[in-house]
Coordinates of C-alpha atoms in Angstrom, one line a residue:
Chain R
M121 CA -26.2 -12.3 -31.9
P122 CA -28.7 -10.7 -29.5
F123 CA -28.0 -11.2 -25.8
D124 CA -30.9 -13.4 -25.0
I125 CA -29.8 -16.0 -27.6
S126 CA -26.3 -15.9 -26.1
L127 CA -27.9 -16.3 -22.7
A128 CA -29.9 -19.3 -24.0
L129 CA -26.8 -21.0 -25.4
D130 CA -24.9 -20.2 -22.2
L131 CA -27.6 -21.8 -20.1
L132 CA -27.7 -24.9 -22.4
G133 CA -23.9 -25.2 -22.1
T134 CA -24.2 -24.9 -18.3
F135 CA -26.8 -27.7 -18.3
F136 CA -24.6 -30.0 -20.4
F137 CA -21.6 -29.4 -18.2
A138 CA -23.7 -29.8 -15.1
V139 CA -24.9 -33.2 -16.3
S140 CA -21.3 -34.3 -16.8
G141 CA -20.6 -33.3 -13.2
C142 CA -23.6 -35.1 -11.9
L143 CA -22.6 -38.2 -13.9
L144 CA -19.1 -38.2 -12.4
A145 CA -20.7 -37.7 -8.9
A146 CA -22.8 -40.7 -9.5
R147 CA -19.8 -42.8 -10.5
K148 CA -17.8 -41.6 -7.5
G149 CA -20.5 -42.6 -5.1
F150 CA -21.4 -39.0 -4.0
D151 CA -24.9 -38.3 -2.6
I152 CA -27.5 -36.1 -4.3
I153 CA -26.2 -32.9 -2.7
G154 CA -22.6 -33.7 -3.8
S155 CA -24.1 -34.3 -7.3
L156 CA -25.8 -30.8 -7.2
L157 CA -22.6 -29.2 -6.0
L158 CA -20.3 -30.9 -8.5
G159 CA -22.8 -30.2 -11.2
S160 CA -22.9 -26.5 -10.2
L161 CA -19.1 -26.3 -10.0
V162 CA -18.7 -27.7 -13.5
G163 CA -21.6 -25.8 -15.0
L164 CA -20.8 -22.5 -13.4
G165 CA -17.0 -22.7 -12.6
G166 CA -15.8 -21.8 -16.1
G167 CA -18.1 -18.9 -16.4
V168 CA -17.2 -17.6 -12.9
A169 CA -13.5 -17.8 -13.7
R170 CA -14.2 -15.9 -17.0
D171 CA -16.2 -13.1 -15.2
V172 CA -13.6 -12.8 -12.5
I173 CA -10.8 -12.5 -15.1
L174 CA -12.9 -9.9 -17.0
D175 CA -13.1 -8.0 -13.7
A176 CA -16.7 -7.0 -14.5
G177 CA -18.5 -7.1 -11.2
V178 CA -20.3 -10.0 -9.6
P179 CA -20.2 -13.1 -11.9
A180 CA -23.5 -13.9 -13.7
A181 CA -23.7 -17.2 -11.8
F182 CA -24.1 -15.3 -8.6
S183 CA -26.1 -12.3 -9.7
Q184 CA -28.6 -14.1 -12.0
P185 CA -30.4 -16.8 -10.1
L186 CA -31.5 -18.2 -13.5
Y187 CA -28.1 -19.9 -13.7
L188 CA -29.0 -22.2 -10.8
M189 CA -31.7 -23.9 -12.8
P190 CA -29.5 -26.0 -15.1
P191 CA -27.5 -27.7 -12.3
L192 CA -30.8 -28.4 -10.4
L193 CA -32.3 -29.9 -13.5
A194 CA -29.2 -31.9 -14.2
T195 CA -29.2 -33.3 -10.7
V196 CA -32.8 -34.4 -10.9
L197 CA -32.4 -35.9 -14.3
V198 CA -29.3 -37.9 -13.3
F199 CA -31.1 -39.0 -10.1
F200 CA -34.1 -40.4 -11.9
L201 CA -32.7 -41.5 -15.3
F202 CA -29.1 -42.6 -14.9
Q203 CA -30.0 -46.1 -13.7
H204 CA -31.6 -46.8 -17.0
V205 CA -28.6 -45.9 -19.0
E206 CA -25.0 -47.2 -19.2
R207 CA -22.7 -46.4 -16.3
G208 CA -19.5 -45.9 -18.4
G209 CA -17.8 -42.7 -19.4
N210 CA -19.4 -42.3 -22.9
L211 CA -22.4 -40.4 -21.6
L212 CA -20.2 -38.1 -19.5
R213 CA -17.9 -37.5 -22.4
M214 CA -20.9 -36.6 -24.7
F215 CA -22.4 -34.1 -22.3
D216 CA -19.0 -32.6 -21.6
A217 CA -18.4 -32.2 -25.3
G218 CA -21.8 -30.5 -25.7
G219 CA -20.8 -28.0 -22.9
L220 CA -17.4 -27.5 -24.5
G221 CA -18.9 -26.7 -27.9
L222 CA -21.3 -24.1 -26.5
F223 CA -19.0 -22.5 -23.9
C224 CA -16.1 -21.8 -26.4
I225 CA -18.7 -19.8 -28.4
T226 CA -20.3 -17.9 -25.5
G227 CA -17.1 -17.4 -23.6
T228 CA -15.4 -15.9 -26.6
L229 CA -18.3 -13.7 -27.4
K230 CA -18.5 -12.4 -23.9
A231 CA -14.8 -11.6 -24.0
L232 CA -15.1 -9.9 -27.4
G233 CA -18.1 -7.9 -26.1
A234 CA -16.0 -6.8 -23.1
G235 CA -13.5 -5.3 -25.5
L236 CA -10.7 -7.8 -25.3
N237 CA -8.3 -8.1 -28.3
P238 CA -8.9 -11.2 -30.5
V239 CA -6.0 -13.2 -29.1
A240 CA -7.1 -12.6 -25.5
A241 CA -10.8 -13.4 -26.4
V242 CA -9.8 -16.7 -27.9
L243 CA -7.8 -17.5 -24.8
L244 CA -10.6 -16.6 -22.4
G245 CA -13.1 -18.5 -24.5
V246 CA -10.9 -21.6 -24.3
T247 CA -10.4 -21.0 -20.5
T248 CA -14.2 -20.7 -20.0
A249 CA -14.8 -23.9 -22.0
I250 CA -12.1 -26.1 -20.4
G251 CA -12.2 -24.6 -16.9
G252 CA -15.4 -26.3 -15.7
G253 CA -14.2 -29.7 -16.8
V254 CA -10.8 -29.3 -15.2
L255 CA -12.4 -28.2 -11.9
R256 CA -14.7 -31.2 -12.1
D257 CA -11.9 -33.7 -12.5
I258 CA -9.5 -32.1 -10.0
T259 CA -12.3 -32.0 -7.4
A260 CA -13.1 -35.6 -8.0
N261 CA -9.4 -36.4 -7.6
E262 CA -8.8 -37.5 -11.2
V263 CA -6.4 -36.3 -13.9
P264 CA -8.4 -34.0 -16.1
Q265 CA -9.9 -35.4 -19.3
L266 CA -8.3 -32.5 -21.0
F267 CA -4.9 -34.2 -20.6
N268 CA -5.9 -37.5 -22.1
S269 CA -3.4 -37.9 -24.9
R270 CA -5.5 -40.4 -26.9
D271 CA -8.0 -38.0 -28.3
L272 CA -8.5 -34.3 -28.9
Y273 CA -10.0 -31.9 -26.4
A274 CA -8.4 -28.5 -26.5
I275 CA -7.9 -28.4 -30.2
P276 CA -11.6 -28.5 -31.2
C277 CA -12.1 -25.8 -28.5
F278 CA -9.3 -23.5 -29.9
L279 CA -10.7 -23.9 -33.4
G280 CA -14.2 -23.1 -32.2
A281 CA -13.0 -20.0 -30.4
I282 CA -11.0 -18.8 -33.4
L283 CA -14.0 -19.4 -35.7
T284 CA -16.2 -17.5 -33.3
T285 CA -13.8 -14.5 -33.4
V286 CA -13.7 -14.5 -37.2
L287 CA -17.5 -14.7 -37.4
W288 CA -17.8 -11.9 -34.9
Y289 CA -15.4 -9.6 -36.6
S290 CA -16.9 -10.3 -40.1
G291 CA -20.4 -9.6 -38.7
A292 CA -21.5 -13.1 -39.6
M293 CA -22.2 -14.4 -36.1
N294 CA -25.8 -15.2 -35.6
L295 CA -27.9 -18.1 -34.2
V296 CA -27.3 -20.4 -37.1
T297 CA -23.5 -19.9 -37.5
G298 CA -23.1 -19.9 -33.7
I299 CA -24.9 -23.3 -33.3
A300 CA -23.1 -24.6 -36.3
T301 CA -19.8 -23.8 -34.7
A302 CA -20.8 -25.5 -31.5
V303 CA -21.9 -28.6 -33.3
A304 CA -18.6 -28.7 -35.2
V305 CA -16.7 -28.5 -32.0
F306 CA -18.8 -31.2 -30.5
A307 CA -18.5 -33.4 -33.5
L308 CA -14.7 -33.0 -33.8
R309 CA -14.3 -33.8 -30.1
M310 CA -16.5 -37.0 -30.4
L311 CA -15.0 -38.1 -33.7
S312 CA -11.5 -37.7 -32.3
H313 CA -12.4 -40.0 -29.5
R314 CA -14.1 -42.6 -31.8
Y315 CA -11.2 -42.7 -34.2
S316 CA -8.4 -42.0 -31.7
W317 CA -7.2 -38.9 -33.5
H318 CA -4.6 -37.4 -31.3
A319 CA -1.8 -34.8 -31.1
P320 CA 1.9 -35.7 -30.9
M321 CA 3.2 -36.5 -27.4
A322 CA 4.8 -33.8 -25.3
V323 CA 8.2 -35.1 -26.2
R324 CA 9.2 -36.1 -29.7
G325 CA 9.4 -39.9 -30.2
W326 CA 7.7 -40.9 -27.0
K327 CA 5.0 -43.6 -26.9
H328 CA 1.5 -43.2 -25.6
R329 CA 0.6 -44.4 -22.2
R330 CA -2.8 -45.5 -21.1
A331 CA -3.4 -43.4 -18.0
F332 CA -7.1 -42.7 -18.2
R333 CA -10.1 -44.6 -17.2
N334 CA -12.8 -43.0 -19.3
Chain L
M294 CA -24.6 -7.0 13.9
P295 CA -21.9 -4.4 14.2
F296 CA -18.8 -4.9 12.0
D297 CA -16.4 -5.7 14.8
I298 CA -18.5 -8.6 16.0
S299 CA -18.7 -9.9 12.4
L300 CA -14.9 -9.5 12.2
A301 CA -14.4 -11.4 15.5
L302 CA -16.6 -14.3 14.2
D303 CA -14.8 -14.3 10.9
L304 CA -11.4 -14.5 12.7
L305 CA -12.6 -17.3 14.9
G306 CA -13.9 -19.2 11.8
T307 CA -10.6 -18.6 10.1
F308 CA -8.8 -20.1 13.2
F309 CA -11.0 -23.2 13.2
F310 CA -10.5 -23.8 9.5
A311 CA -6.8 -23.1 9.9
V312 CA -6.5 -25.8 12.7
S313 CA -8.2 -28.3 10.3
G314 CA -5.6 -27.5 7.7
C315 CA -2.7 -27.8 10.1
L316 CA -4.1 -31.2 11.4
L317 CA -4.3 -32.5 7.8
A318 CA -0.8 -31.2 7.2
A319 CA 0.3 -33.2 10.3
R320 CA -1.4 -36.3 9.1
K321 CA 0.1 -36.0 5.6
G322 CA 3.7 -35.6 7.0
F323 CA 4.1 -32.0 5.9
D324 CA 6.6 -29.7 7.8
I325 CA 5.7 -26.7 9.9
I326 CA 5.8 -24.3 6.9
G327 CA 3.6 -26.6 5.0
S328 CA 1.3 -26.6 8.0
L329 CA 1.3 -22.8 8.1
L330 CA 0.6 -22.6 4.3
L331 CA -2.2 -25.3 4.3
G332 CA -3.7 -23.7 7.4
S333 CA -3.6 -20.3 5.7
L334 CA -5.1 -21.7 2.5
V335 CA -8.0 -23.3 4.4
G336 CA -8.6 -20.4 6.7
L337 CA -8.3 -17.7 4.2
G338 CA -9.2 -19.4 0.8
G339 CA -12.9 -19.3 1.2
G340 CA -12.9 -15.6 2.2
V341 CA -10.5 -14.7 -0.6
A342 CA -12.8 -16.5 -3.1
R343 CA -15.8 -14.6 -1.6
D344 CA -14.1 -11.2 -1.9
V345 CA -12.9 -11.9 -5.4
I346 CA -16.4 -12.9 -6.5
L347 CA -17.9 -9.8 -4.8
D348 CA -15.3 -7.8 -6.8
A349 CA -14.8 -5.4 -3.9
G350 CA -11.1 -4.5 -4.1
V351 CA -8.2 -6.4 -2.5
P352 CA -9.5 -9.3 -0.3
A353 CA -9.5 -8.7 3.5
A354 CA -7.0 -11.5 4.0
F355 CA -4.4 -9.5 2.1
S356 CA -5.3 -6.0 3.1
Q357 CA -5.8 -6.7 6.8
P358 CA -2.7 -8.3 8.4
L359 CA -4.8 -9.2 11.4
Y360 CA -6.1 -12.2 9.3
L361 CA -2.7 -13.8 9.4
M362 CA -2.8 -14.3 13.2
P363 CA -5.3 -17.2 13.2
P364 CA -3.2 -19.4 10.8
L365 CA 0.0 -18.6 12.8
L366 CA -1.7 -19.5 16.1
A367 CA -3.2 -22.7 14.6
T368 CA 0.2 -23.8 13.4
V369 CA 1.8 -23.2 16.7
L370 CA -1.0 -25.0 18.6
V371 CA -0.9 -28.0 16.4
F372 CA 2.9 -28.2 16.6
F373 CA 2.9 -28.2 20.4
L374 CA -0.4 -29.9 21.3
F375 CA -1.2 -32.4 18.6
Q376 CA 1.0 -35.2 19.9
H377 CA -1.1 -35.2 23.1
V378 CA -4.3 -35.8 21.2
E379 CA -5.6 -38.5 19.0
R380 CA -4.3 -38.7 15.4
G381 CA -7.6 -39.6 13.7
G382 CA -10.0 -37.4 11.7
N383 CA -12.4 -36.6 14.5
L384 CA -10.5 -33.5 15.7
L385 CA -10.1 -32.3 12.1
R386 CA -13.8 -32.8 11.5
M387 CA -14.7 -30.9 14.6
F388 CA -12.6 -27.9 13.8
D389 CA -13.8 -28.0 10.2
A390 CA -17.4 -28.0 11.4
G391 CA -16.7 -25.0 13.7
G392 CA -15.3 -23.0 10.7
L393 CA -18.3 -24.2 8.6
G394 CA -20.8 -22.9 11.1
L395 CA -19.1 -19.5 11.5
F396 CA -18.3 -18.9 7.8
C397 CA -21.8 -19.6 6.5
I398 CA -22.9 -16.8 8.8
T399 CA -20.2 -14.3 8.1
G400 CA -20.0 -15.1 4.4
T401 CA -23.7 -14.6 3.9
L402 CA -23.7 -11.4 6.0
K403 CA -20.9 -9.9 3.9
A404 CA -22.7 -10.8 0.7
L405 CA -26.0 -9.2 2.0
G406 CA -24.0 -6.2 3.1
A407 CA -22.6 -5.9 -0.5
G408 CA -26.1 -5.7 -1.8
L409 CA -26.6 -9.1 -3.3
N410 CA -30.0 -10.6 -3.6
P411 CA -31.0 -13.2 -1.0
V412 CA -30.5 -16.2 -3.3
A413 CA -27.0 -15.0 -4.4
A414 CA -26.1 -14.2 -0.7
V415 CA -27.0 -17.7 0.4
L416 CA -25.0 -19.2 -2.5
L417 CA -22.0 -17.0 -1.7
G418 CA -22.2 -17.8 2.0
V419 CA -22.2 -21.5 1.2
T420 CA -19.3 -21.0 -1.2
T421 CA -17.3 -19.1 1.4
A422 CA -18.0 -21.8 4.0
I423 CA -17.2 -24.9 1.9
G424 CA -14.5 -23.3 -0.3
G425 CA -11.7 -23.5 2.2
G426 CA -12.3 -27.1 3.1
V427 CA -12.5 -28.1 -0.6
L428 CA -9.2 -26.3 -1.3
R429 CA -7.6 -28.1 1.7
D430 CA -8.6 -31.5 0.5
I431 CA -7.8 -30.9 -3.1
T432 CA -4.4 -29.5 -2.3
A433 CA -3.6 -32.5 0.0
N434 CA -4.8 -34.8 -2.9
E435 CA -7.9 -36.2 -1.3
V436 CA -11.5 -36.3 -2.3
P437 CA -13.2 -33.4 -0.5
Q438 CA -15.0 -34.2 2.8
L439 CA -17.8 -32.3 1.3
F440 CA -18.5 -35.3 -1.0
N441 CA -18.6 -37.9 1.7
S442 CA -22.0 -39.5 1.2
R443 CA -22.3 -40.9 4.7
D444 CA -23.0 -37.7 6.6
L445 CA -24.3 -34.2 5.9
Y446 CA -21.9 -31.3 5.1
A447 CA -23.5 -28.9 2.6
I448 CA -27.1 -29.2 4.0
P449 CA -26.3 -27.7 7.5
C450 CA -24.4 -25.0 5.7
F451 CA -27.3 -24.2 3.3
L452 CA -29.7 -24.1 6.3
G453 CA -27.4 -21.8 8.2
A454 CA -27.0 -19.4 5.3
I455 CA -30.8 -19.3 4.7
L456 CA -31.5 -18.7 8.4
T457 CA -28.9 -15.9 8.4
T458 CA -30.6 -14.3 5.5
V459 CA -34.0 -14.5 7.2
L460 CA -32.6 -13.1 10.4
W461 CA -30.9 -10.3 8.5
Y462 CA -34.0 -9.3 6.6
S463 CA -36.2 -9.5 9.7
G464 CA -33.7 -7.3 11.6
A465 CA -33.2 -10.1 14.2
M466 CA -29.5 -10.7 13.4
N467 CA -27.4 -10.0 16.5
L468 CA -24.5 -11.6 18.3
V469 CA -26.8 -14.1 20.1
T470 CA -28.8 -15.2 17.1
G471 CA -25.6 -15.3 15.0
I472 CA -23.8 -17.5 17.4
A473 CA -26.9 -19.7 17.9
T474 CA -27.0 -20.2 14.1
A475 CA -23.4 -21.1 14.0
V476 CA -23.8 -23.6 16.9
A477 CA -26.8 -25.1 15.2
V478 CA -24.8 -25.6 11.9
F479 CA -22.0 -27.1 13.9
A480 CA -24.3 -29.4 15.9
L481 CA -26.2 -30.6 12.8
R482 CA -22.9 -31.4 11.0
M483 CA -21.5 -33.3 13.9
L484 CA -24.7 -35.2 14.8
S485 CA -25.1 -36.2 11.1
H486 CA -21.7 -37.8 11.3
R487 CA -22.3 -39.4 14.7
Y488 CA -25.7 -40.9 13.6
S489 CA -24.9 -41.4 9.9
W490 CA -27.7 -39.1 8.7
H491 CA -27.2 -38.8 5.0
A492 CA -28.9 -37.6 1.8
P493 CA -30.0 -40.0 -0.9
M494 CA -27.3 -41.1 -3.4
A495 CA -26.8 -39.2 -6.7
V496 CA -28.7 -41.9 -8.5
R497 CA -32.0 -43.4 -7.2
G498 CA -31.6 -46.9 -5.9
W499 CA -27.8 -47.0 -5.8
K500 CA -26.0 -48.2 -2.7
H501 CA -23.5 -46.3 -0.6
R502 CA -19.8 -46.9 -1.1
R503 CA -17.1 -46.4 1.5
A504 CA -14.7 -44.1 -0.3
F505 CA -13.4 -41.9 2.5
R506 CA -10.7 -42.3 5.1
N507 CA -11.8 -39.8 7.6
Chain Z
M260 CA 13.4 -0.7 -11.3
P261 CA 11.9 0.5 -14.6
F262 CA 8.8 -1.4 -15.8
D263 CA 10.4 -3.0 -18.8
I264 CA 13.1 -4.7 -16.7
S265 CA 10.4 -5.9 -14.3
L266 CA 8.5 -7.2 -17.4
A267 CA 11.6 -9.0 -18.7
L268 CA 12.1 -10.7 -15.4
D269 CA 8.4 -11.6 -15.2
L270 CA 8.6 -13.2 -18.7
L271 CA 11.7 -15.1 -17.8
G272 CA 10.1 -16.4 -14.7
T273 CA 7.0 -17.4 -16.7
F274 CA 9.3 -19.3 -19.1
F275 CA 11.0 -21.2 -16.3
F276 CA 7.7 -22.2 -14.7
A277 CA 6.3 -23.1 -18.1
V278 CA 9.2 -25.4 -18.7
S279 CA 8.5 -27.1 -15.3
G280 CA 4.9 -27.6 -16.4
C281 CA 5.9 -29.0 -19.8
L282 CA 8.4 -31.4 -18.1
L283 CA 5.7 -32.7 -15.8
A284 CA 3.3 -33.1 -18.8
A285 CA 6.0 -35.1 -20.5
R286 CA 6.5 -37.4 -17.5
K287 CA 2.7 -37.9 -17.1
G288 CA 2.3 -38.9 -20.7
F289 CA 0.3 -35.9 -21.9
D290 CA 0.3 -34.8 -25.5
I291 CA 1.9 -31.6 -26.8
I292 CA -1.3 -29.6 -26.4
G293 CA -1.5 -30.8 -22.8
S294 CA 2.1 -29.7 -22.4
L295 CA 1.2 -26.3 -23.7
L296 CA -1.8 -26.0 -21.4
L297 CA 0.0 -27.2 -18.3
G298 CA 3.0 -25.0 -19.2
S299 CA 0.6 -22.0 -19.6
L300 CA -1.2 -22.8 -16.3
V301 CA 2.0 -23.0 -14.3
G302 CA 3.6 -20.0 -16.0
L303 CA 0.6 -17.7 -16.0
G304 CA -1.5 -19.1 -13.1
G305 CA 0.4 -17.4 -10.3
G306 CA 0.3 -14.1 -12.1
V307 CA -3.4 -14.3 -12.9
A308 CA -4.2 -15.1 -9.3
R309 CA -2.0 -12.1 -8.2
D310 CA -3.8 -9.7 -10.7
V311 CA -7.2 -11.0 -9.7
I312 CA -6.4 -10.5 -6.0
L313 CA -5.1 -7.0 -6.7
D314 CA -8.4 -6.3 -8.5
A315 CA -6.7 -4.3 -11.2
G316 CA -8.6 -5.1 -14.4
V317 CA -8.0 -7.9 -16.8
P318 CA -4.8 -9.9 -15.8
A319 CA -1.6 -9.2 -17.8
A320 CA -1.6 -12.8 -19.1
F321 CA -4.9 -12.1 -21.0
S322 CA -4.4 -8.5 -21.9
Q323 CA -0.8 -8.7 -23.1
P324 CA -0.4 -11.4 -25.8
L325 CA 3.4 -11.3 -25.2
Y326 CA 2.8 -13.5 -22.1
L327 CA 1.9 -16.4 -24.4
M328 CA 5.4 -16.6 -25.9
P329 CA 7.1 -18.2 -22.9
P330 CA 4.7 -21.2 -22.7
L331 CA 4.9 -21.7 -26.4
L332 CA 8.7 -21.6 -26.4
A333 CA 8.8 -24.0 -23.4
T334 CA 6.5 -26.5 -25.1
V335 CA 8.7 -26.5 -28.3
L336 CA 11.9 -26.8 -26.3
V337 CA 10.7 -29.7 -24.2
F338 CA 9.3 -31.4 -27.3
F339 CA 12.6 -31.3 -29.2
L340 CA 15.2 -31.4 -26.4
F341 CA 13.8 -33.4 -23.5
Q342 CA 14.6 -36.8 -24.9
H343 CA 18.3 -35.9 -24.8
V344 CA 18.2 -35.1 -21.1
E345 CA 17.4 -37.1 -18.0
R346 CA 13.8 -38.0 -17.3
G347 CA 13.9 -37.5 -13.5
G348 CA 12.7 -34.6 -11.4
N349 CA 16.0 -32.7 -11.1
L350 CA 15.4 -30.6 -14.2
L351 CA 11.8 -29.9 -13.3
R352 CA 13.0 -28.8 -9.8
M353 CA 15.7 -26.6 -11.3
F354 CA 13.3 -24.7 -13.6
D355 CA 10.7 -24.5 -10.9
A356 CA 13.3 -22.9 -8.6
G357 CA 14.2 -20.4 -11.3
G358 CA 10.6 -19.4 -11.7
L359 CA 10.2 -19.2 -7.9
G360 CA 13.2 -16.9 -7.5
L361 CA 12.0 -14.5 -10.2
F362 CA 8.3 -14.5 -9.3
C363 CA 8.8 -13.7 -5.6
I364 CA 10.6 -10.6 -6.8
T365 CA 8.2 -9.5 -9.5
G366 CA 5.1 -10.5 -7.6
T367 CA 6.2 -8.5 -4.5
L368 CA 7.1 -5.5 -6.7
K369 CA 3.8 -5.5 -8.4
A370 CA 2.0 -5.6 -5.1
L371 CA 4.1 -2.8 -3.7
G372 CA 3.5 -0.8 -6.8
A373 CA -0.2 -1.3 -6.4
G374 CA 0.0 0.4 -3.0
L375 CA -0.3 -2.7 -0.7
N376 CA 1.3 -2.5 2.8
P377 CA 4.6 -4.4 3.2
V378 CA 3.1 -7.4 4.9
A379 CA 0.4 -7.8 2.3
A380 CA 3.0 -7.3 -0.5
V381 CA 5.2 -10.1 0.9
L382 CA 2.2 -12.4 1.1
L383 CA 1.1 -11.6 -2.4
G384 CA 4.6 -12.1 -3.7
V385 CA 4.8 -15.5 -2.1
T386 CA 1.3 -16.4 -3.4
T387 CA 2.4 -15.4 -6.9
A388 CA 5.5 -17.5 -6.7
I389 CA 4.1 -20.6 -5.2
G390 CA 0.7 -20.4 -6.9
G391 CA 1.7 -21.7 -10.3
G392 CA 3.6 -24.7 -9.0
V393 CA 0.7 -25.7 -6.7
L394 CA -1.7 -25.4 -9.6
R395 CA 0.7 -27.6 -11.7
D396 CA 0.9 -30.3 -9.2
I397 CA -2.8 -30.3 -8.2
T398 CA -3.8 -30.4 -11.9
A399 CA -1.5 -33.4 -12.5
N400 CA -3.0 -35.1 -9.4
E401 CA 0.1 -35.0 -7.3
V402 CA 0.7 -33.6 -3.8
P403 CA 2.4 -30.2 -4.4
Q404 CA 6.2 -30.0 -4.2
L405 CA 5.6 -27.1 -1.8
F406 CA 4.6 -29.6 0.8
N407 CA 7.7 -31.9 0.5
S408 CA 9.0 -31.9 4.1
R409 CA 12.6 -32.9 3.1
D410 CA 13.8 -29.6 1.7
L411 CA 12.9 -25.9 1.7
Y412 CA 10.4 -24.3 -0.7
A413 CA 8.4 -21.6 0.9
I414 CA 11.2 -20.3 3.2
P415 CA 13.5 -19.1 0.4
C416 CA 10.5 -17.6 -1.2
F417 CA 9.5 -15.7 1.9
L418 CA 13.0 -14.5 2.4
G419 CA 13.2 -13.3 -1.2
A420 CA 9.9 -11.4 -0.9
I421 CA 11.0 -9.8 2.4
L422 CA 14.4 -8.8 0.9
T423 CA 12.6 -7.3 -2.1
T424 CA 10.3 -5.3 0.1
V425 CA 13.3 -4.0 2.1
L426 CA 15.2 -3.1 -1.1
W427 CA 12.2 -1.4 -2.5
Y428 CA 11.6 0.8 0.6
S429 CA 15.3 1.7 0.9
G430 CA 15.4 2.7 -2.8
A431 CA 18.1 0.1 -3.5
M432 CA 16.0 -2.1 -5.8
N433 CA 17.6 -2.2 -9.3
L434 CA 18.4 -4.8 -11.9
V435 CA 21.5 -6.0 -10.1
T436 CA 20.0 -6.3 -6.6
G437 CA 16.8 -7.8 -8.1
I438 CA 18.7 -10.5 -10.0
A439 CA 20.9 -11.1 -7.0
T440 CA 17.8 -11.7 -4.9
A441 CA 16.4 -14.1 -7.4
V442 CA 19.7 -16.0 -7.6
A443 CA 19.9 -16.2 -3.8
V444 CA 16.3 -17.7 -3.7
F445 CA 17.2 -20.1 -6.4
A446 CA 20.4 -21.2 -4.7
L447 CA 18.8 -21.6 -1.3
R448 CA 16.1 -23.7 -2.8
M449 CA 18.5 -26.0 -4.7
L450 CA 21.0 -26.2 -1.8
S451 CA 18.3 -27.1 0.6
H452 CA 17.4 -30.0 -1.7
R453 CA 21.0 -31.1 -2.2
Y454 CA 21.8 -31.1 1.5
S455 CA 18.3 -32.0 2.8
W456 CA 17.9 -28.9 4.8
H457 CA 14.4 -28.9 6.2
A458 CA 12.0 -27.2 8.6
P459 CA 10.7 -29.0 11.7
M460 CA 7.7 -31.3 11.1
A461 CA 4.1 -29.9 11.6
V462 CA 4.0 -31.7 15.0
R463 CA 6.8 -31.6 17.5
G464 CA 8.7 -34.9 17.7
W465 CA 7.2 -36.6 14.7
K466 CA 9.4 -38.4 12.1
H467 CA 9.7 -37.6 8.5
R468 CA 7.8 -39.7 6.0
R469 CA 8.9 -40.2 2.4
A470 CA 5.7 -39.2 0.5
F471 CA 7.1 -37.6 -2.7
R472 CA 8.4 -39.0 -5.9
N473 CA 10.5 -36.2 -7.2

């Protein structure tokens, strides 16, 4: 997969995550600057963590001003359009799932390109993908969506990162297979929420508790 | 601006932020070690994040023991003096604003000195300045002051970082213009709180909500 | 102390911290994947922060897949065994104290080995040791145990890191003295809780407040 396509997918994932941050900012009553900052944190936080861990110079979010466009666009879109759509968490979850699907691909690819072994690349891809959302929820003083025990969040992400690694090693990673992987991660995440697919609880035999708002 | 003056301003900013951390520790009922640790996190956290992002070796807070003095001093001062002053958030806000003013100058200068482009330098300066306060509030389990929609926090900081960049490129950055910039950021932050100047909400037409204690 | 022994102690500390994360995940009603992720964050977070601050390439947690074993083991153990033990915070505190004791040794040693001065090495050792637990509590939306003003947390850790530095400089650091230091930190932490030893409050003359659940 040539770099510019990877960059395009990375920017699109940044945009999706940034929208989820701006939507949460709207729900928490932040102002438009808070929306821009939370959108930037979510959109860029996972990638900055990835680049810092890879120890490969100044993170792309700081060295390439292009990465500031998605959060700016997300802030403007939420400002003008959000009042015409529902206020609930469905929209936030959908954009978050879109960012999740794209970032577990691009994060894993960047780690593989930096020479990490497959296991480490999957881990760093998952860290990139879940990092922004965790930062969003922690900053807004909520328990991260990641830990909601009534649907799947990390599992689609792990599967996507593993599939990306397999495709990369087999030489079959291209725009079509990359986007197909992202769509599959997105679909699995959303279907798991729709149909309440979930993993076993942390302790065998314990019941679920409803501890989440969205 | 010679390095030692930049260092002096950085240490002063560290002290102001550290006091804000110690004051929050006092209000949350932490002990004196918790006060020292929260003061250190706030005073040093933004700079450590900056140095990690710049990927320039071990951060100054760890390699230069001098940086430990401001948090120690702040802890002692709050321990002995805080009972004689008000317990509210005004003092915390004032010291936080002082740190904000100084760090958006020193953070931006350090980024420019490391060769970052102007846009990235402004961003990193703002990240340095707001980082410590966000870490403080997240660690103490509060929604960051940054997201209070009833006054201005990030805007004075952005303006200060931009002004610093302009002064640096025009060769007009010196001790006087640097301190004047910091004072202007401080004043804009405090005046915005006093007179409730604020940015538009994240969504057009939405009302403000009172969601903050301090 | 040869590297493999240091590695063994580091892995054991990772396991102890991971168990504390899985126990908190159980108590918060997370699922088994959330348990694995929180266990990994606690077990590996402090070490990743240490390695990022040391600026020494990709952190061990990502480059050495061996580091994934302790969180996996902790997740499985908590899943099968936790229902047979108490649900309170005592077990969590005990495993956390075990990780604390080991990490303030291994973190300090790694910093000394990287050439940091003694003061910076103590600081980085303490940061490594308290970092994972703070990340755990912040992520689970609780005020960090570190800030509980009714027992000691950071003081045993500082003492352990200082003792490690003294032993290292005097050439007396070996497996026996290393483990003895870790046990002493563990014991001081647990005894301080049992007998309510505590530091003075952040402000002279203020009373304690009960602000913690566990």
